[in-house]
Structure formats: structure tokens, C-alpha cells
Amino acid sequence: MSKIQMVDLKGQYSKIKTEVDQAINEVIESTAFIKGPAVHRFQESLEKYLGAKHVIPCGNGTDALQIAMMALGLKPGDEVITASFTFIATAEVIALLGLTPVLVEVDPDTFNIDPESIRKAITPKTKAIIPVHLFGQCSDMEEVMEIAQEHDLFVIEDACQAIGADYTFEDGRKQKAGTIADIGCTSFFPSKNLGCYGDGGAIFTNDDELAKQCRVISNHGMQIRYYHDMIGVNSRLDSIQAAVLDIKLKHLDEYAKARNKAAEYYDRAFKDHPKLKIPTRFEKSTHVFHQYTLVVKDIERDALRAYLQENDIPAMIYYPVPLHLQKAYLDPRYKDGDFPVTEKLSKSVISLPMHTELDENQLSLITTTLLKFLDNE
Ligand SMILES: *Cc1c(COP(=O)(O)O)cnc(C)c1O
């Protein structure tokens, strides 16, 4: 059996190696490294896959979020509501732009932003909401969009972990994660569900004007070369990454299936154990399992992780410290105890190996090892 990894990029690459190597070589031969035809091709493929009017490729997911906020014209002092339980990038760019991050609680079952908490956090200064589709399933977008409409707020979806997930509205309409709000953002970091071989990201929007703003901002605020109409940034997806992504996009749905298959294996093994809570499936979204995250009860979580590690099974804690308790983000508005759901999750979640190449032998070893630890507790 091959070594168990959190993410097996090598195994995945070996199955598409011929195609990928050829595509990379074509870019090298063409020397069109920046803004080459491969970027445009991938942009069009992704627009088609998502059913989005515009995809604007950029340097990474963090940049995508920053460019989105700049394109919406958010100004220092504006309040932006986001989830307290997420990766730091979301709050980081809010802070970098001089905006005020307003953190709210998440749902204990789906780990996604809690709409009731959003309502309570709205003030006259609130300008935008950023729901994060954590671990691979969509936030309650219909609720979030309703709140935004009532209060005239922008919505930016952080879809960095959920590309390909489908959200179903009350009326049966389905839309892809990231294409529902004013702007959606994603990351092509290698370990993401659609990962490239370096850094990459993209912005999605159905609004022509916002798309234009995002394009101009991501290219030094420049429409005509060397004429700068606004302050921008330099954030591009390079051609080699785009060529890799265009190939991997064709496999994205099949990758999601492989991840779901592994998740179902884990579910079967763990669902009846009183000390484990398997991931809740949100009825309005499909799950693309960026992570398979258990919540443990009455267990020394760190001892479990150490035991798995001793048995050559990696496990990760996403995320050990909620945003409001991160040193760089300490703020007199918040204190320990303000977000009990988030704080409890950060102490009790554990993510197991999740990728497209897990086989039954590996899954069997992971599940039996974990259950053995619980038996000895
Ligand atoms: C990965 C990630 C980002 C940032 O993406 P990068 O490409 O690493 O900059 C932002 N938000 C969430 C939720 C992520 O998982």
C-alpha cells in the first residue's frame, strides 16, 4: 500500500501525465508565459463549466478576494461581515484594505456562516457579506442573498474550497458555488479541488461592469497600456498554470465523485460511534469534500491526532484558532467566549486524508486505526 497522505498530488498527476506534460511543453515552446492563449482557453472552459458570464483569472484566491472588494468600491471604515471559523485570507484582505471585518458565528452542523448572526451584525456601516463555503459545501446562499437584498449589501462568495458544488434554490433552480452572489472567488492552490502546479485563482461574476473593473484592477488599473485610470494590483494566472487547469477541469466532476466515495466510506465506518460526528450534508448543496472533517466528543483530540500520526496516518486541524483569537486580529470588540460554536469547533474538529486517489485499503487502515484508538480510550 502506498503511503497515506492528506493530499496525493503525485498519484493524481500520474494519471494525466501525458496530457499535462504536453500542455506545459506547448506553453514553453510558445514562450507566451503571461496572458497567452492558454489563459483565455481556460477562462472560457471555466465560464462554460460554471455557467458564469465572466471568469477573471488572477494570481491566487487571496488576490481574488482583494480584487473583488476593490471592484465593489469598498472604502476604509466600511464593515464587511464574514464567518469567524475560516481560513485567514478572508479577514486578511478586509483588514489590508482598511475595511472593518465584522465576524459572525457559524452553524454547528454545516460549519458555514449563520444567517441569523448576520442579521444581528448589520449596522449602518455594513457594506458587504462574505460567506465562505467551508470544506466543500455552499453556505445558505438563498438566505444570505435575501438579507443582502433587504439591506442593500454586496455579497462576495469565498468559493475557494467549493468549486463545482451545486446550490439548489427553493424553486429548484441550481447554480454553481461562486456564481450566485455579485462576485465569487476561488483558489487553484495545488491542494484545492481544482489545483494547479503553483499559485492561481479566479473571480466569477455575471455583471459586465464588475467584470471589467476586476480585469482592470488585476492588471495595474490599466485598460490602455501605460495609462492607469485607477490604483490596481499585479495579479495574473500564468499560462503554464492555465494549461494544467484546463486539463484538470475536464476531470473535476469525476474528482468530486472520488472524494464523495471516500467520504461515504468514512461515514459508514464512523456514523454510529457515539464519540464521532460525521460531516452533516446541507440539504441545499452538494458536497465536494475539500475536507472530510469529523467533530469529536469526549476525546482528547490532540491525542487522537498523535496516535494517527504514529501509525503513519496524517490528520489536520482546520482551524485550530478562530479569527477573533488570532494574535494579529485581536480587537477590543471581541473576546474569548464571544463565538461559542466557533470556539468549540476549533477545539473538536479533525480532518482526515481526503483526495482523489484514496483506495479501499488505505480507507480501511485509516478507519480501523481511528476506531482502535477510540476502543482504547
Ligand atoms: C485557500 C483559501 C483561500 C486563499 O487562497 P490562496 O490561493 O491560497 O490565496 C481563501 N479562502 C479560503 C476559504 C481558502 O480555503
XYZ file of C-alpha atoms in Angstrom, residues 19 53 55 112 221 248 271 286 296 301 304 331 358:
13
model
C -1.669 15.320 -21.410
C -20.851 35.070 -17.662
C -14.309 34.424 -15.226
C -20.939 27.721 7.444
C -5.531 49.594 -13.078
C -7.833 19.145 -14.790
C -21.697 7.127 11.715
C -23.919 19.110 -2.972
C -15.111 14.545 18.198
C -8.478 15.343 20.043
C -6.098 11.069 18.603
C -9.624 43.540 18.646
C -7.660 7.129 -1.778
